PDB file of C-alpha atoms in Angstrom:
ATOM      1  CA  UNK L   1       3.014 -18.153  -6.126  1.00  0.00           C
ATOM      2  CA  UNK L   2       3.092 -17.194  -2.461  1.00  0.00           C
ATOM      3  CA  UNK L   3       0.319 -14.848  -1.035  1.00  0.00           C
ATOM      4  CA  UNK L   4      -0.102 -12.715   1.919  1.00  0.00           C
ATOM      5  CA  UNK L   5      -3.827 -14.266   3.236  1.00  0.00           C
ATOM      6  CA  UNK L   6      -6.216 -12.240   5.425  1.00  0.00           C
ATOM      7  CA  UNK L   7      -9.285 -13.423   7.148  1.00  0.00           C
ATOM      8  CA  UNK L   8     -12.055 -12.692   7.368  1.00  0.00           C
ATOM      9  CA  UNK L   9     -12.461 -10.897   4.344  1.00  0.00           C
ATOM     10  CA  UNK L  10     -15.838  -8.905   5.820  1.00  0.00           C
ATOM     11  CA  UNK L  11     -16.160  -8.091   9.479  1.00  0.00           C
ATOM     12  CA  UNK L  12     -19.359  -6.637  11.081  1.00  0.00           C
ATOM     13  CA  UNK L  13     -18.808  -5.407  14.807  1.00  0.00           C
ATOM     14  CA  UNK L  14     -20.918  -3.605  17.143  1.00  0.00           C
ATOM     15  CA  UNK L  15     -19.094   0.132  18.500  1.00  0.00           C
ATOM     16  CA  UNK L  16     -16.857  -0.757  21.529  1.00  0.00           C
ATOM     17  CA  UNK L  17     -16.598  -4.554  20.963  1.00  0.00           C
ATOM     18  CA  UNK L  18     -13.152  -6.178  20.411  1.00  0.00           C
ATOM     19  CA  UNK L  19     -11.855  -7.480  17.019  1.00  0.00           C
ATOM     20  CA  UNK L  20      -8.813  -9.390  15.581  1.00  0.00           C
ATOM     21  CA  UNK L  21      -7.824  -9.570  12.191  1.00  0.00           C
ATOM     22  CA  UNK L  22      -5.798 -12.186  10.883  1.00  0.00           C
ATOM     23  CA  UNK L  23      -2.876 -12.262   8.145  1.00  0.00           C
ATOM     24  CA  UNK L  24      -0.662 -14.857   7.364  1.00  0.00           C
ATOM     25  CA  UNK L  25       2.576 -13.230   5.719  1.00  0.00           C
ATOM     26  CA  UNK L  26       4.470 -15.017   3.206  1.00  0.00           C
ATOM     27  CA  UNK L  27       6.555 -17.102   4.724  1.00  0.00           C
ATOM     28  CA  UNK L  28      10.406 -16.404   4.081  1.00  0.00           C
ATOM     29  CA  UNK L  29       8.996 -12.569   4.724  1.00  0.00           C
ATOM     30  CA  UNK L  30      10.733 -11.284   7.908  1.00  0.00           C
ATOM     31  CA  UNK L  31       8.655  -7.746   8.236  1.00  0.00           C
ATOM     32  CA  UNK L  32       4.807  -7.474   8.235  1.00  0.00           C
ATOM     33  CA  UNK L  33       2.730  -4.045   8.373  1.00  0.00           C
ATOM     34  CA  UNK L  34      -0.905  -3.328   8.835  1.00  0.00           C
ATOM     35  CA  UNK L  35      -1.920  -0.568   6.849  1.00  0.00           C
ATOM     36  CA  UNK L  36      -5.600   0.942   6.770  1.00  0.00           C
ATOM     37  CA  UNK L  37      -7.959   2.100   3.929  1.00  0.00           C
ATOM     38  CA  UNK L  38     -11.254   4.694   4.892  1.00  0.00           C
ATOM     39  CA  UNK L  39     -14.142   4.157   2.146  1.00  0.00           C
ATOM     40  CA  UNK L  40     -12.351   6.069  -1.444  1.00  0.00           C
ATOM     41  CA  UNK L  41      -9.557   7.414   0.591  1.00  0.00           C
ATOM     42  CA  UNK L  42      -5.497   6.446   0.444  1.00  0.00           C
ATOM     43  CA  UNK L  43      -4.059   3.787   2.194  1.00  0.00           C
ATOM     44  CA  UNK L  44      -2.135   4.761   5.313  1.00  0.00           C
ATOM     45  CA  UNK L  45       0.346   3.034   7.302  1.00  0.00           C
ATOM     46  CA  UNK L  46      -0.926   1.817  10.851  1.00  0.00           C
ATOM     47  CA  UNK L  47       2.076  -0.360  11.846  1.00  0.00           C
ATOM     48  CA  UNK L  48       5.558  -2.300  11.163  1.00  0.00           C
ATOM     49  CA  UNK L  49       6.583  -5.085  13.115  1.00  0.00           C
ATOM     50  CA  UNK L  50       9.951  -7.183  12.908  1.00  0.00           C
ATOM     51  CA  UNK L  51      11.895  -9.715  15.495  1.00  0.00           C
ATOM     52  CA  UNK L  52       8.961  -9.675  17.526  1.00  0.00           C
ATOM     53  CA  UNK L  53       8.076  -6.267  18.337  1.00  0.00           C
ATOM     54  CA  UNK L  54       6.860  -2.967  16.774  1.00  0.00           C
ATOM     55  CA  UNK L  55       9.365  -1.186  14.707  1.00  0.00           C
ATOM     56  CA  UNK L  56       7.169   1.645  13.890  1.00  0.00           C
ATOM     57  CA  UNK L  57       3.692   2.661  14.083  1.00  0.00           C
ATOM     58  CA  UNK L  58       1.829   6.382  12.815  1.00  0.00           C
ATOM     59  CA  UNK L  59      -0.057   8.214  15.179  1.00  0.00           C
ATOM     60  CA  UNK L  60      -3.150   6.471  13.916  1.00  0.00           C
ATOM     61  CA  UNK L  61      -1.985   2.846  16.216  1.00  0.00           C
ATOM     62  CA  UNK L  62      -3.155   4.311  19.597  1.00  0.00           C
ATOM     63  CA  UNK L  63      -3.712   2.041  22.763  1.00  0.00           C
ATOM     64  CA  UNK L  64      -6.677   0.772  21.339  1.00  0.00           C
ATOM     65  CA  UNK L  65      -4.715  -1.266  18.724  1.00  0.00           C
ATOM     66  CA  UNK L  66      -2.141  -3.758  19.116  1.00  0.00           C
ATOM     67  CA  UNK L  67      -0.229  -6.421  17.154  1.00  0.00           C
ATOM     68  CA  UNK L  68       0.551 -10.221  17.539  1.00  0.00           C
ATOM     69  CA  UNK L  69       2.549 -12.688  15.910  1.00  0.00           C
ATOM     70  CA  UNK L  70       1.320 -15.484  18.192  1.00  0.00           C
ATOM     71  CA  UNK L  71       2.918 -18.038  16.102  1.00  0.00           C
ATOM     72  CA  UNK L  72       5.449 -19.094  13.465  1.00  0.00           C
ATOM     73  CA  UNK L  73       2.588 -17.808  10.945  1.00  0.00           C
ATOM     74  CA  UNK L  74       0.043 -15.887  12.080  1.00  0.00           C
ATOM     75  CA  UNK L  75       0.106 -12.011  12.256  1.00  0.00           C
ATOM     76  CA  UNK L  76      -2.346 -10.154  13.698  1.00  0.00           C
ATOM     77  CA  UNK L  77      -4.076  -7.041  14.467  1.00  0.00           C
ATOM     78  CA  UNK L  78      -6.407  -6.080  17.560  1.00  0.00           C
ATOM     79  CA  UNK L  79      -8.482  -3.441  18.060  1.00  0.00           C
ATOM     80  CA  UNK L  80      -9.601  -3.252  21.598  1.00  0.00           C
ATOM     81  CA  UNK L  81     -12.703  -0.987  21.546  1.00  0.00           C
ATOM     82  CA  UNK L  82     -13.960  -0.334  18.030  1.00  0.00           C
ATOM     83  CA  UNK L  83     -15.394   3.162  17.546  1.00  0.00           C
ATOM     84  CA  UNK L  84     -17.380   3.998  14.229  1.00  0.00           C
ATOM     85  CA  UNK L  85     -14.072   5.812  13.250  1.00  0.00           C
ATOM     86  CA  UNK L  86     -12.654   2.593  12.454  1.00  0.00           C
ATOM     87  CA  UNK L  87     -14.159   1.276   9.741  1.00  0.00           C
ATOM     88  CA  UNK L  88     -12.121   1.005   6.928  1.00  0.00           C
ATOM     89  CA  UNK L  89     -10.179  -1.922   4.599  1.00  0.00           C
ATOM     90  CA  UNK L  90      -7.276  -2.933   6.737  1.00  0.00           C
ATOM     91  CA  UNK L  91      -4.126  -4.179   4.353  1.00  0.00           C
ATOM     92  CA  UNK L  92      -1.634  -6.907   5.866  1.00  0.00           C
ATOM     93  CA  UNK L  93       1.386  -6.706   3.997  1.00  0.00           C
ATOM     94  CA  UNK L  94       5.086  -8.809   4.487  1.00  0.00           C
ATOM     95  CA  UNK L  95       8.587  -8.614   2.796  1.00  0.00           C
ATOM     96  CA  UNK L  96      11.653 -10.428   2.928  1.00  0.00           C
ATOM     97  CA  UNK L  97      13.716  -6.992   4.303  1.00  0.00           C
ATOM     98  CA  UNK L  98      13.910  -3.321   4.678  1.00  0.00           C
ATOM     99  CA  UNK L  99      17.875  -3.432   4.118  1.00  0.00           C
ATOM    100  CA  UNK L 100      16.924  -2.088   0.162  1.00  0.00           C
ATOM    101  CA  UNK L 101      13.305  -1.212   1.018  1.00  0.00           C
ATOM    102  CA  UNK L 102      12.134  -4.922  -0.080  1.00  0.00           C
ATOM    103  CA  UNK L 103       8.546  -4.898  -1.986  1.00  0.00           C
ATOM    104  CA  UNK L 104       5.873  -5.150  -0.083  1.00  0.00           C
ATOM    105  CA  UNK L 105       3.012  -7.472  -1.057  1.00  0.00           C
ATOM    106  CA  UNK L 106      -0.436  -6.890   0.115  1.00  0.00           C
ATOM    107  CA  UNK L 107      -3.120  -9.483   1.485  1.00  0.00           C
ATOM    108  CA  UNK L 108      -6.598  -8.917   0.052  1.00  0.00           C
ATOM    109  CA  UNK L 109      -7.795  -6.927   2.897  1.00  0.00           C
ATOM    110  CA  UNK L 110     -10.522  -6.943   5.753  1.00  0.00           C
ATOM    111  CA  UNK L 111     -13.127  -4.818   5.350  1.00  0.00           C
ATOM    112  CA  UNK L 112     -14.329  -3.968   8.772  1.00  0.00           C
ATOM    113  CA  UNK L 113     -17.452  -2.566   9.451  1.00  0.00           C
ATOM    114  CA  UNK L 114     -18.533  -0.485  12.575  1.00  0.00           C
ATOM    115  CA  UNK L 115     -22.347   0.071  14.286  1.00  0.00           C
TER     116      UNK L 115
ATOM    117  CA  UNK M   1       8.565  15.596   5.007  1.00  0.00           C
ATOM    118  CA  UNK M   2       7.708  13.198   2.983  1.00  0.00           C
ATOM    119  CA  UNK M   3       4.585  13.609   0.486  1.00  0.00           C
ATOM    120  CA  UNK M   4       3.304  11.616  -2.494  1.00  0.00           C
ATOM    121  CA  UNK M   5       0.789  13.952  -4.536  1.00  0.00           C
ATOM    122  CA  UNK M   6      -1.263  12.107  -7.268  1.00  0.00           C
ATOM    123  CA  UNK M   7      -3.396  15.371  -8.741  1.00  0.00           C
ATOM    124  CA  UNK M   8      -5.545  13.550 -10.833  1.00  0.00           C
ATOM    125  CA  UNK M   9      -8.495  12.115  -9.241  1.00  0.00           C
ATOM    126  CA  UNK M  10     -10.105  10.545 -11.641  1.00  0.00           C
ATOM    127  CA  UNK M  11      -9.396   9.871 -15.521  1.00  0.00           C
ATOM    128  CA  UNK M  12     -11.822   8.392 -18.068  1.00  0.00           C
ATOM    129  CA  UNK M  13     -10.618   7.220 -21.271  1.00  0.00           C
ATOM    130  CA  UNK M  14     -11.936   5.192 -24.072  1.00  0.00           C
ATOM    131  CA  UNK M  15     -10.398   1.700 -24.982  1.00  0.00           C
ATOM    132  CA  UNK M  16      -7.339   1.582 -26.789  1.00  0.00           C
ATOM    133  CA  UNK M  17      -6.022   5.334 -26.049  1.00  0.00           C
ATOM    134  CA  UNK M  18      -2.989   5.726 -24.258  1.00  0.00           C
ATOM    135  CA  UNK M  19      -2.982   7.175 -20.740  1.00  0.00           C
ATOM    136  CA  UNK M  20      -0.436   8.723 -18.043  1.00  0.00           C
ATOM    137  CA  UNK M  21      -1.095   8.839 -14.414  1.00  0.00           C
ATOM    138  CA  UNK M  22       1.016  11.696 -12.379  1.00  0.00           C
ATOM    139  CA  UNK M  23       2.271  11.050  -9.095  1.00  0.00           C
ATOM    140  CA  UNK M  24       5.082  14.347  -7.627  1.00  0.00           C
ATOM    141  CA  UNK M  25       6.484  13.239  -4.528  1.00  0.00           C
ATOM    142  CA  UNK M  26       8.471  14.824  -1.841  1.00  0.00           C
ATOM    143  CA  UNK M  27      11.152  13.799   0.343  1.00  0.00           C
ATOM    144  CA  UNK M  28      14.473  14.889   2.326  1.00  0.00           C
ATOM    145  CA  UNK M  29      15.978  11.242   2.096  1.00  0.00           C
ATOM    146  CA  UNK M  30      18.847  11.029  -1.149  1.00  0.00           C
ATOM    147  CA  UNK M  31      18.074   7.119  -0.895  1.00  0.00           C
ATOM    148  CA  UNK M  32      14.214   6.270  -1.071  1.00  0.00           C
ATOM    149  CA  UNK M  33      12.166   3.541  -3.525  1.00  0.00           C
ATOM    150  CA  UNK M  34       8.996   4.479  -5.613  1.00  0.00           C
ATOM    151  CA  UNK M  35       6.400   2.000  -5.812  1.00  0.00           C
ATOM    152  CA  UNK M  36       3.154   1.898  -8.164  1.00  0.00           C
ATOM    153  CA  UNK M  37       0.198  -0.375  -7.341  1.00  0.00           C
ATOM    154  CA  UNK M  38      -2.912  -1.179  -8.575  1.00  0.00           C
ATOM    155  CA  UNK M  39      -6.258  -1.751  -6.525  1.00  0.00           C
ATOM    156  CA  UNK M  40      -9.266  -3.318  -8.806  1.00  0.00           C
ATOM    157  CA  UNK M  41     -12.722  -3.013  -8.060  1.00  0.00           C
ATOM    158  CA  UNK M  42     -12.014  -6.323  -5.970  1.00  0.00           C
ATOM    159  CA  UNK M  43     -10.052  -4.260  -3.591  1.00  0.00           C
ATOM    160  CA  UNK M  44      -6.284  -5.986  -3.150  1.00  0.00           C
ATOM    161  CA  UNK M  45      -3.837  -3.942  -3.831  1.00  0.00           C
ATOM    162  CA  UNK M  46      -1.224  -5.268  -6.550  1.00  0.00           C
ATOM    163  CA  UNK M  47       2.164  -4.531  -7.012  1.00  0.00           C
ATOM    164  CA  UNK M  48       3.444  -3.105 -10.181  1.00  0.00           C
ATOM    165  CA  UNK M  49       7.132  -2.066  -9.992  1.00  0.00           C
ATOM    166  CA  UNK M  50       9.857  -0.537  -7.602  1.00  0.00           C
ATOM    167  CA  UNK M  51      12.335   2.269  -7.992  1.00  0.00           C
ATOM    168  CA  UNK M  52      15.243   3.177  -6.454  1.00  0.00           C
ATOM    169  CA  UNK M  53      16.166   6.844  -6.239  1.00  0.00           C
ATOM    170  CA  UNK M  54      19.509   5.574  -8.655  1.00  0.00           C
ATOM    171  CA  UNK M  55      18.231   4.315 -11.273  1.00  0.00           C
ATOM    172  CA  UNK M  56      16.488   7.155 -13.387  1.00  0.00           C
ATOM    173  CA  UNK M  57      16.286   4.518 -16.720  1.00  0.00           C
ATOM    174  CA  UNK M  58      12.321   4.154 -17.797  1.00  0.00           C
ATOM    175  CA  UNK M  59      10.864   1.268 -17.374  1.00  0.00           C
ATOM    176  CA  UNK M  60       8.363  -0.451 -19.644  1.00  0.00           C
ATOM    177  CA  UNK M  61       7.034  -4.078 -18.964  1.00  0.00           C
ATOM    178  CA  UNK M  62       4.160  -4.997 -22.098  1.00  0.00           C
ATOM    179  CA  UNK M  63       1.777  -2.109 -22.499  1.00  0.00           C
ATOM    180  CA  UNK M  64       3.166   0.178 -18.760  1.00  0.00           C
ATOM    181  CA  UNK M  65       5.612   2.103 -18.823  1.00  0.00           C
ATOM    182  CA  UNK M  66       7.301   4.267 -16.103  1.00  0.00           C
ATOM    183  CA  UNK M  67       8.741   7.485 -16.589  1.00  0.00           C
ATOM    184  CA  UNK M  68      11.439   8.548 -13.260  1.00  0.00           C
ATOM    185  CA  UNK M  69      12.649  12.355 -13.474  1.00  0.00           C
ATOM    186  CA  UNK M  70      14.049  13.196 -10.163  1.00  0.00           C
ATOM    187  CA  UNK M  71      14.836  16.542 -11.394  1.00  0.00           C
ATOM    188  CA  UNK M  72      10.972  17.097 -11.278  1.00  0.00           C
ATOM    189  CA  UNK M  73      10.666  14.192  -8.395  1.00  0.00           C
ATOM    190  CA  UNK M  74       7.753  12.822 -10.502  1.00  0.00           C
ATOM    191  CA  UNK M  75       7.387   9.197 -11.399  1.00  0.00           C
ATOM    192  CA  UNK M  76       4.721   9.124 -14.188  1.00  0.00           C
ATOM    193  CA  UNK M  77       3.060   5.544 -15.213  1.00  0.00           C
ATOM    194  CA  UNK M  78       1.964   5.325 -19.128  1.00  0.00           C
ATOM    195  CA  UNK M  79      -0.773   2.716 -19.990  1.00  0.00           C
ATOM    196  CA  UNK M  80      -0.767   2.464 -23.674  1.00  0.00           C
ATOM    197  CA  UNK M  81      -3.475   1.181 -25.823  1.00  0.00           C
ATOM    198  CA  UNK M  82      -5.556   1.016 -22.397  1.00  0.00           C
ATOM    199  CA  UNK M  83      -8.320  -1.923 -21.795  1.00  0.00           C
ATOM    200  CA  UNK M  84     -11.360  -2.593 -19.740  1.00  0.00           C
ATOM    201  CA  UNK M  85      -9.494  -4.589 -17.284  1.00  0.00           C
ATOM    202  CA  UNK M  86      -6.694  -1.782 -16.590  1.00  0.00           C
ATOM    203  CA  UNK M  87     -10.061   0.012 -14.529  1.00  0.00           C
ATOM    204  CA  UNK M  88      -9.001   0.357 -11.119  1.00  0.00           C
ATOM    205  CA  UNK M  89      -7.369   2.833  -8.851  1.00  0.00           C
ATOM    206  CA  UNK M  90      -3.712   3.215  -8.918  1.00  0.00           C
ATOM    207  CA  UNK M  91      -1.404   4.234  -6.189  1.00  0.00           C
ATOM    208  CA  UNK M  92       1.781   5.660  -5.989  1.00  0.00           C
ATOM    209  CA  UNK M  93       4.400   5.334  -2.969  1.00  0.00           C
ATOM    210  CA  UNK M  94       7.241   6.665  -1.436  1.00  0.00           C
ATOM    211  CA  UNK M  95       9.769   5.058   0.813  1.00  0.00           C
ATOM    212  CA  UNK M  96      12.468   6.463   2.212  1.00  0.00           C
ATOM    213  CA  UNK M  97      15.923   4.675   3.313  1.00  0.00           C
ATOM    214  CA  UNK M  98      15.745   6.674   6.335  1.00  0.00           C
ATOM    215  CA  UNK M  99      13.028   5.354   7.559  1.00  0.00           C
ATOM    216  CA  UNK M 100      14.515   1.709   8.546  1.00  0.00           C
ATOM    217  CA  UNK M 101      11.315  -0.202   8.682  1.00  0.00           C
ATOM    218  CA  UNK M 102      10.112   0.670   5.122  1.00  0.00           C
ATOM    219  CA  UNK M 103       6.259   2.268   5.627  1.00  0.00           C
ATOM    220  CA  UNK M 104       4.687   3.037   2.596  1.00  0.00           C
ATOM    221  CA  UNK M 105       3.454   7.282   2.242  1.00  0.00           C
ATOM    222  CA  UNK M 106       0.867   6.651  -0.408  1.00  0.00           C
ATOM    223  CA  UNK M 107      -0.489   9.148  -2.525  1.00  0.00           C
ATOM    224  CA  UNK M 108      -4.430   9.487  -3.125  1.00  0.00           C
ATOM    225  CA  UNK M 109      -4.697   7.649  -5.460  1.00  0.00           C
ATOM    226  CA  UNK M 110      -5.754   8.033  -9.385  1.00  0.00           C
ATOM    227  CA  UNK M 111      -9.105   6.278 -10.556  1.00  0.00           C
ATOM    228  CA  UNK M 112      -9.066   5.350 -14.283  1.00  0.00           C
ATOM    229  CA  UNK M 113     -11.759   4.411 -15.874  1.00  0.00           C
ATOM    230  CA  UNK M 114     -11.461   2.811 -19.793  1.00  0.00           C
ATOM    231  CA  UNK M 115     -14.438   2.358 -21.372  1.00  0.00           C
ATOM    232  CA  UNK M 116     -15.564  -0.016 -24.137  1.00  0.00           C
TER     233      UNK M 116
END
């Protein structure tokens, strides 16, 4: 059965460094998301990205974060200067459309770590 | 604005018993699509079913069931005879057709615990 992959699965980063996360949607999907998780809070919507370009992102996605799809595959997320603030489990997610608000299925996360 | 409210926090139970997790939501759309997932102590999040704002008929797959009433805009998820491996934390979700690229509003989330 297809699967939405993340890597790495654990990140460690110092405050202010750069880091990229990695998804790889499943592959017929057309519309990918990043969504974030704080330590035993809800999951909250960072970003939604189709035809090449953001769709919509929450007030959370500030300069310091961008997205990619540098190829036919990859997805990705960027976060430019990490601040303590930002660690958290961050969710990729794809589905095939919005047209009927397609499922979305999640990859298993990046938990992303802070100093 | 849209809201999904799950009250409970968390809900212990012993094996076996049957449990039902609340989740109220809020919204101005008429069209919008009610998701519940699951997240295990592994941390992905799994999907369980999808509503759409139509289609008010239960649902029950094996031991879940879902219960839609939009005149109380609650979608209520029964675990009967619960087990060990049904501990997790379950979300609900809103998404609303007027919102064309489909974000997920969760709720808080529900943690059930069954014991042995």
């Amino acid at each position: 059965e297809p699967e939405v992959t993340q890597t790495p699965s654990h990140q460690v980063t110092q405050m202010g460094q750069e880091v990229i996360l990695r998804c790889v949607p499943i592959s017929n999907h057309l519309y990918f998301y990043w969504y974030r998780q704080i330590l035993g809070q809800k999951v909250e919507f960072l970003v939604s990205f189709y035809n090449n370009e953001i769709s919509e992102k929450s007030e959370i996605f500030d300069d310091q974060f961008s997205v990619e799809r540098p190829d036919g595959s990859n997805f990705t997320l960027k976060i430019r200067s990490t601040k303590l603030e930002d660690s958290a489990m961050y969710f990729c997610a794809s589905s095939e459309g919005t047209v009927s608000q397609e499922t979305q299925y999640f990859g298993p996360g990046t938990r992303l770590l802070v100093l | 604005a849209q809201k999904v409210t799950q009250a409970q926090t968390e809900i212990s139970v012993v094996e076996k018993e049957d449990v039902t997790l609340d989740c109220v939501y809020e919204t101005r759309d008429t069209t919008y699509y009610l998701f519940w997932y699951k997240q295990p102590p592994s941390g992905e999040l799994v999907f369980l079913i999808r509503r759409n704002s139509f289609d008010e008929q239960n649902e029950i797959s094996g031991r879940y069931s879902w219960n839609f009433q939009k005149s109380t805009s609650s979608f209520n998820f029964t675990i009967t005879a619960s087990q060990v491996v049904d501990s997790a934390v379950y979300f609900c979700a809103l998404s609303e057709a007027g919102s064309n690229t489909g974000k997920l509003i969760f709720g808080q989330g529900t943690t059930l615990q069954v014991k042995p």
